[in-house]
Coordinates of C-alpha atoms in Angstrom, one line a residue:
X12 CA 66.5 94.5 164.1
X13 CA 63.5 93.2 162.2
X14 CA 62.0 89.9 162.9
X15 CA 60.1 88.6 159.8
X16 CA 56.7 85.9 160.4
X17 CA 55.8 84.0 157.7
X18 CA 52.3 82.7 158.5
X19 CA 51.6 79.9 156.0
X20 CA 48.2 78.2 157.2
X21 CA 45.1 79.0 156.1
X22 CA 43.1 78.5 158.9
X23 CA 42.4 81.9 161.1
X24 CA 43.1 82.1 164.7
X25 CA 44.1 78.3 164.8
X26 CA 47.2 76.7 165.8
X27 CA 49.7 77.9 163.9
X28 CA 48.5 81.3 164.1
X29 CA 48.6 80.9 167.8
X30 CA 52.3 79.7 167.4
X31 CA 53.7 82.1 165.8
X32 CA 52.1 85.5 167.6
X33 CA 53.1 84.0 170.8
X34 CA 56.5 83.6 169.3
X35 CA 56.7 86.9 167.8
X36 CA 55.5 88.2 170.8
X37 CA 58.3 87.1 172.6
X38 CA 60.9 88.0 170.1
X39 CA 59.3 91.9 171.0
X40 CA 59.2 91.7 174.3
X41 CA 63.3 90.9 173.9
X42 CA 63.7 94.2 171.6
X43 CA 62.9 93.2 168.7
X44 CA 60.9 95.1 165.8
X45 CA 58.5 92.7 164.5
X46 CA 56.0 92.1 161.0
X47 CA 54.0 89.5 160.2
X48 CA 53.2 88.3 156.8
X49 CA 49.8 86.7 156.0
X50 CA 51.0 84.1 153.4
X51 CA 47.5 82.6 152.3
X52 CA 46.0 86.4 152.1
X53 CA 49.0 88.0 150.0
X54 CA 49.0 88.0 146.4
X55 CA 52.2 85.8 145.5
X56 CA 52.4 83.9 141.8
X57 CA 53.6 80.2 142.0
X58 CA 57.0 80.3 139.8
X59 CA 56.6 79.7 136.1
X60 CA 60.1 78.7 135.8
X61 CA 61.1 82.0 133.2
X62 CA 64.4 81.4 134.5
X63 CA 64.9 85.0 134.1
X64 CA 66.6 85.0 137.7
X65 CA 69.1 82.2 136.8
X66 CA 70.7 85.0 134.2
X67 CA 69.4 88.6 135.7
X68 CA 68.7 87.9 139.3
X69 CA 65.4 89.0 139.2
X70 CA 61.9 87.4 139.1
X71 CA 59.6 89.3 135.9
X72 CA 56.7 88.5 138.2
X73 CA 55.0 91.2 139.3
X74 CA 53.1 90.6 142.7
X75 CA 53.5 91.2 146.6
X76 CA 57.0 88.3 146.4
X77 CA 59.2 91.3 143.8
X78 CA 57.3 94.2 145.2
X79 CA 57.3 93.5 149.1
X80 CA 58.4 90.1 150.6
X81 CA 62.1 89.9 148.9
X82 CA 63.3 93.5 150.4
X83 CA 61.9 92.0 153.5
X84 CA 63.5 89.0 153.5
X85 CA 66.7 90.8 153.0
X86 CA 66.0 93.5 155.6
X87 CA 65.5 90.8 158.8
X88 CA 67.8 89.3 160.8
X89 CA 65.3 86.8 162.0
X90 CA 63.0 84.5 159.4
X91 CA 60.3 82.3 161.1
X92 CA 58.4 80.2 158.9
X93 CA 55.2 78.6 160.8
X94 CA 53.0 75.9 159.2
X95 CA 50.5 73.2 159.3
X96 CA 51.7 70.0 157.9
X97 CA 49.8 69.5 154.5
X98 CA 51.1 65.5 153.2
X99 CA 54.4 66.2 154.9
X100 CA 55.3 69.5 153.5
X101 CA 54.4 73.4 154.6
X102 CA 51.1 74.7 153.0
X103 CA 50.9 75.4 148.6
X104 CA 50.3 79.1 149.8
X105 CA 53.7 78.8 151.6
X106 CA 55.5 76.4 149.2
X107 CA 54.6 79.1 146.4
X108 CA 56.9 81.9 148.6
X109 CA 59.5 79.3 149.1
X110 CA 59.7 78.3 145.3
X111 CA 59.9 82.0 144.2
X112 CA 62.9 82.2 146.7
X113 CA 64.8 80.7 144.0
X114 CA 65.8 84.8 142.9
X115 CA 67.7 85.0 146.4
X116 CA 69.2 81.8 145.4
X117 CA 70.3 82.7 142.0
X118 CA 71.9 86.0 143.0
X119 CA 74.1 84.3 145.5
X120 CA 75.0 80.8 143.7
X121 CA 74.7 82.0 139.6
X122 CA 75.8 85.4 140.1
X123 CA 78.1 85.1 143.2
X124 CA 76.8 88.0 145.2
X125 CA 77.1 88.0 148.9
X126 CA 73.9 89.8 151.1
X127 CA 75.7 92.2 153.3
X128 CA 73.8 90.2 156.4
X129 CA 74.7 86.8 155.6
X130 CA 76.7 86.3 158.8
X131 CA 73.8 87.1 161.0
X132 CA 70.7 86.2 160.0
X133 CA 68.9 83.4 161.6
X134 CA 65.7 80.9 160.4
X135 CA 63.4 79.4 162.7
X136 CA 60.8 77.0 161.6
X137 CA 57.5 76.4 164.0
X138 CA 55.5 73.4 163.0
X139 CA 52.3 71.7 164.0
X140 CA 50.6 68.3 162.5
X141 CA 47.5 66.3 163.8
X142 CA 49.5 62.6 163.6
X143 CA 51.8 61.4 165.5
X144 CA 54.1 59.6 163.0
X145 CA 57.6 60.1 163.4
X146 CA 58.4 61.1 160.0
X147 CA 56.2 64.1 160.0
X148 CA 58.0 66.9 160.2
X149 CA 60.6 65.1 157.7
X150 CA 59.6 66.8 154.3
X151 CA 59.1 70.6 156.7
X152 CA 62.8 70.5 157.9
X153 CA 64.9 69.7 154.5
X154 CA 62.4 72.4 152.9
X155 CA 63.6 74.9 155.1
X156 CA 67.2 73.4 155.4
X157 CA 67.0 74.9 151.3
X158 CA 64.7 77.8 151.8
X159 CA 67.3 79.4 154.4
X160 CA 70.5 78.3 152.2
X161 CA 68.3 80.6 149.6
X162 CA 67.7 83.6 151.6
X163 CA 71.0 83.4 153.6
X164 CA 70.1 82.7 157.0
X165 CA 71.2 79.7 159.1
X166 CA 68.9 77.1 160.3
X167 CA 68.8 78.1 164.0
X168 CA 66.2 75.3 165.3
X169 CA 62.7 74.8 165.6
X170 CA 59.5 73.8 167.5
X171 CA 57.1 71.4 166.4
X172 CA 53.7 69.6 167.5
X173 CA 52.2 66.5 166.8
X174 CA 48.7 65.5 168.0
X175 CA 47.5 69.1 167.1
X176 CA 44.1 68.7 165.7
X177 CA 41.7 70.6 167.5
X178 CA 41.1 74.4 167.9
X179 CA 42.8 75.5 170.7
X180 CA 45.1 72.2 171.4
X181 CA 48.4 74.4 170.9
X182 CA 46.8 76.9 173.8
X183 CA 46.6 74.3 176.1
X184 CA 49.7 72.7 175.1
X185 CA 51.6 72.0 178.7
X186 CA 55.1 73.2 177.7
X187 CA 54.5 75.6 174.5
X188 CA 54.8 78.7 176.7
X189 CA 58.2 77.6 178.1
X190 CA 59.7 76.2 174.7
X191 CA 58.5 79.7 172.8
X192 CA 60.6 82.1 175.4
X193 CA 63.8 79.5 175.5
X194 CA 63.8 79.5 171.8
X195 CA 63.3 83.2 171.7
X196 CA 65.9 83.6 173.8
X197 CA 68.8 81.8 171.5
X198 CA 67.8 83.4 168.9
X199 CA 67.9 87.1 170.0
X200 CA 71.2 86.2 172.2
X201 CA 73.7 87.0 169.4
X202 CA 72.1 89.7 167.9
X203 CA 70.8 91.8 171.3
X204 CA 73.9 92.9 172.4
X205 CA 74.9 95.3 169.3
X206 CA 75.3 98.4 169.5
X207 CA 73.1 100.4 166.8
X208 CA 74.9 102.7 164.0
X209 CA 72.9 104.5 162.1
X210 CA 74.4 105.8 159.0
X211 CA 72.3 108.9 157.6
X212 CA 73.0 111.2 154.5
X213 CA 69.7 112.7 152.5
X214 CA 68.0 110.5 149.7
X215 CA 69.0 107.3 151.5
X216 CA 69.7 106.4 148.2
X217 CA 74.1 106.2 147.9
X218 CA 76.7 107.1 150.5
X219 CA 74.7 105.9 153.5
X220 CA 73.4 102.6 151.9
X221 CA 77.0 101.6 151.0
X222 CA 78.2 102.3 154.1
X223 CA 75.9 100.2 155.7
X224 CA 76.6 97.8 153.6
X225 CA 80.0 98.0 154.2
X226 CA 79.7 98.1 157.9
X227 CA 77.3 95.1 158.0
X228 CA 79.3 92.8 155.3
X229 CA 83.1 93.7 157.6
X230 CA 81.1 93.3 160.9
X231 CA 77.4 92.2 161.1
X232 CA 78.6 90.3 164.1
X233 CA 79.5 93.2 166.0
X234 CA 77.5 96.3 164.8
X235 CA 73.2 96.6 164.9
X236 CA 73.5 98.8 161.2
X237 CA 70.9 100.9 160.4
X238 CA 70.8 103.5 156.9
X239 CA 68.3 106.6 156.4
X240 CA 67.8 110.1 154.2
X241 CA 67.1 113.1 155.7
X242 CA 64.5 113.1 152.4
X243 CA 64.4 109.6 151.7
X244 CA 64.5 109.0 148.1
X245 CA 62.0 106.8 145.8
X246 CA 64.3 104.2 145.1
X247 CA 68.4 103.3 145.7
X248 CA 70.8 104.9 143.2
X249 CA 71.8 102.0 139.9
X250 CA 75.0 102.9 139.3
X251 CA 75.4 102.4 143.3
X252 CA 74.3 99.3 143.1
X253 CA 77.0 98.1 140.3
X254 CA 79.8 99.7 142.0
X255 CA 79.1 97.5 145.3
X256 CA 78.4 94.5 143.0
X257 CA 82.2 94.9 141.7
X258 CA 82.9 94.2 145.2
X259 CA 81.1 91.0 145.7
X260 CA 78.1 92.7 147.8
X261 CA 74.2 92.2 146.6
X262 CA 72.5 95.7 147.3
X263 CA 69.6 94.1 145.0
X264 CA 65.7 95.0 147.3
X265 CA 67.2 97.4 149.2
X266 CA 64.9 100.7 150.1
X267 CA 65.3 104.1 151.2
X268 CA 64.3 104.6 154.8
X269 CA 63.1 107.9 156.3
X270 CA 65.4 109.2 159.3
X271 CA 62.4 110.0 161.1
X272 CA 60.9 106.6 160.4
X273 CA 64.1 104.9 161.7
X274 CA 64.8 107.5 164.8
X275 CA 61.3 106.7 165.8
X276 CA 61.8 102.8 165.9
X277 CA 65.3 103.1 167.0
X278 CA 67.7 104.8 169.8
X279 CA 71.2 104.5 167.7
X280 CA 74.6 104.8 170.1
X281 CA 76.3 106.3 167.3
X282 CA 74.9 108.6 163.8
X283 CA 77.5 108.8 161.1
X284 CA 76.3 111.6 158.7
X285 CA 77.6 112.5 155.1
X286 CA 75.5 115.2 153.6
X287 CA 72.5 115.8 155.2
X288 CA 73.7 118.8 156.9
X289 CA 71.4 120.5 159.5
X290 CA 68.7 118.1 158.5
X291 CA 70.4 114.7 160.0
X292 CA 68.8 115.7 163.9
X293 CA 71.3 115.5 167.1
X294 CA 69.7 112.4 169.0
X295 CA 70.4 112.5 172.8
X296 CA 72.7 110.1 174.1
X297 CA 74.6 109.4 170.6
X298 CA 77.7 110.2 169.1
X299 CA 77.5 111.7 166.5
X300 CA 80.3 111.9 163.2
X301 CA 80.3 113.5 159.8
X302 CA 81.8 112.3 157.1
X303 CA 82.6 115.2 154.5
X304 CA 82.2 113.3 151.4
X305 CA 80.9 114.9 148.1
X306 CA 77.2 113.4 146.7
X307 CA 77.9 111.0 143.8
X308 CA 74.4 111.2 142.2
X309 CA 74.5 112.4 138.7
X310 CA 78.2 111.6 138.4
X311 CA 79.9 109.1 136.3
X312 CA 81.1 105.6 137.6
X313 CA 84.0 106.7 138.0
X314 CA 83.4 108.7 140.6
X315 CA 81.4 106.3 142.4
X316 CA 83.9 104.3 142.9
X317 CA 86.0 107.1 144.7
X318 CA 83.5 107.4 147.0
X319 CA 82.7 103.9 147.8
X320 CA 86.4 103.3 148.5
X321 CA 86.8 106.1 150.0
X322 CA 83.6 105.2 152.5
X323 CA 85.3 101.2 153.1
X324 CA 88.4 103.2 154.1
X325 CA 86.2 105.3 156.8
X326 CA 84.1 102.0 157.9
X327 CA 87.2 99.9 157.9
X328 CA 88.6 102.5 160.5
X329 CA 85.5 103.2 162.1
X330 CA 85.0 99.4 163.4
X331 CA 88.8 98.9 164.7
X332 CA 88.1 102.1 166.6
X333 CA 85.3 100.1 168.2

């Protein structure tokens, strides 16, 4: 389960930045794989209003947002945005990554496509300022209210600071400590208790992505999902991605994952193969099941669609078994 930290302030080593790696630290420390993003040192375009994404779904802009930070943003379960307050709002360098979120939000309100982890993905906003005025975090908290509606994640809570001024004020902060592992702790409480299923085949590209898809849109809730190829392929398969759209589900920023990559982060319960043979590894300790469906790559649409019905058929089954 990826944990995503957006660090917005420009200001190294200082408050926020103290924030959030304690907070991401604690999110580790309870299992979870963790990333931090450097807002104010990644290349990210302000939007230029092309509208492009109100009609395709996709931003023309080509930078670290189309290239990186939206398949992230679809691959964590947990968001947390941490910023200075700049006149009542998060940081330009932040605001800019907020404003090109409005992609995510034209693929779910324009083009009615659901992100297969919708039900479980949670946003967490940490928040520091240097008055004490009780309006302060006011413009910070109806940002984020949209900025999670965007990227489909509910807004779980937050932690903020006023009277933060100096350099090492938040260190020395009596109750920071204490509020960091109690938040930490809600968040990671519904997710931490899932058991991981891995679904492998060889590109990582098809059968395995829509299954985890599959599994994840019927019961994110219930099942940790995880997808990887044997030979991870350079990009998901097109055709794939239209057949799972006639369904309602967004596989849009999705990317192939290496097995080994995944089996070294991960220690799945159950590995549900489908066509990576010999090359899908036994893992001690998990079940292990192979579905015997034929590769649609190369095929016509047609056939797709067999086997992605086919595959809900097999996921359907497989989570009333569990």
């Amino acid at each position: 389960m990826l944990a995503l930290g957006l660090q917005g302030s420009p200001r190294k080593k200082g408050n926020t930045d103290f924030l959030l790696t304690a907070f991401m630290d604690e999110l580790a420390a309870l299992g979870a794989q963790t990333r931090i993003i450097d807002v104010c040192n990644t290349h990210i375009e302000p939007c230029k209003e092309y509208v492009v994404c109100e009609k395709k779904g996709f931003c023309p802009i080509k930078d670290q947002m189309r290239d990186e930070i939206y398949p992230l943003l679809r691959q964590a379960q947990i968001v947390v945005v941490a910023s200075p307050v700049f006149f009542y709002n998060v940081t330009a360098q932040l605001k800019a990554l907020i404003d090109r979120s409005q992609t995510l939000w034209a693929r779910k309100y324009r083009l009615k496509l659901k992100d297969p982890a919708a039900s479980i993905r949670r946003g967490f906003i940490l928040g520091v300022g240097a008055t004490s005025g009780k309006q302060l975090f006011d413009g910070v908290h109806l940002t984020a209210k949209y900025f999670f509606d965007a990227i489909d994640a509910e807004y779980a809570g937050h932690l903020t600071y006023n009277g933060i001024e100096h350099k090492g004020d938040m260190q020395a902060h009596p109750s920071v400590r204490q509020d960091i592992k109690k938040a930490a702790a809600g968040l990671m409480a519904p997710l931490d208790k899932r058991p991981v299923v891995l679904f492998a085949c060889r590109e990582n590209a098809c059968r395995s992505q829509m299954a985890g898809a599959l599994a994840q849109f019927k019961a994110a809730d219930k099942l940790n999902v995880l997808t990887a190829g044997s030979q991870a392929g350079a990009e998901i398969n097109p055709l794939m991605i239209e057949v799972m759209r006639e369904k309602g589900i967004d596989m849009a920023f999705r990317r192939p994952q290496s097995l080994d990559a995944v089996l070294a982060q991960h220690q799945p319960a159950m590995i549900i193969t489908m066509g990576c043979g010999e090359q899908c590894p036994l893992v001690p300790g998990a079940k292990r099941l192979d579905w015997e469906l034929p590769d649609p790559a190369g095929q016509p649409i047609a056939f797709m669609r067999q086997v992605r019905d086919d595959i809900e058929k097999r996921v359907d089954a497989l989570i009333q078994a569990l």
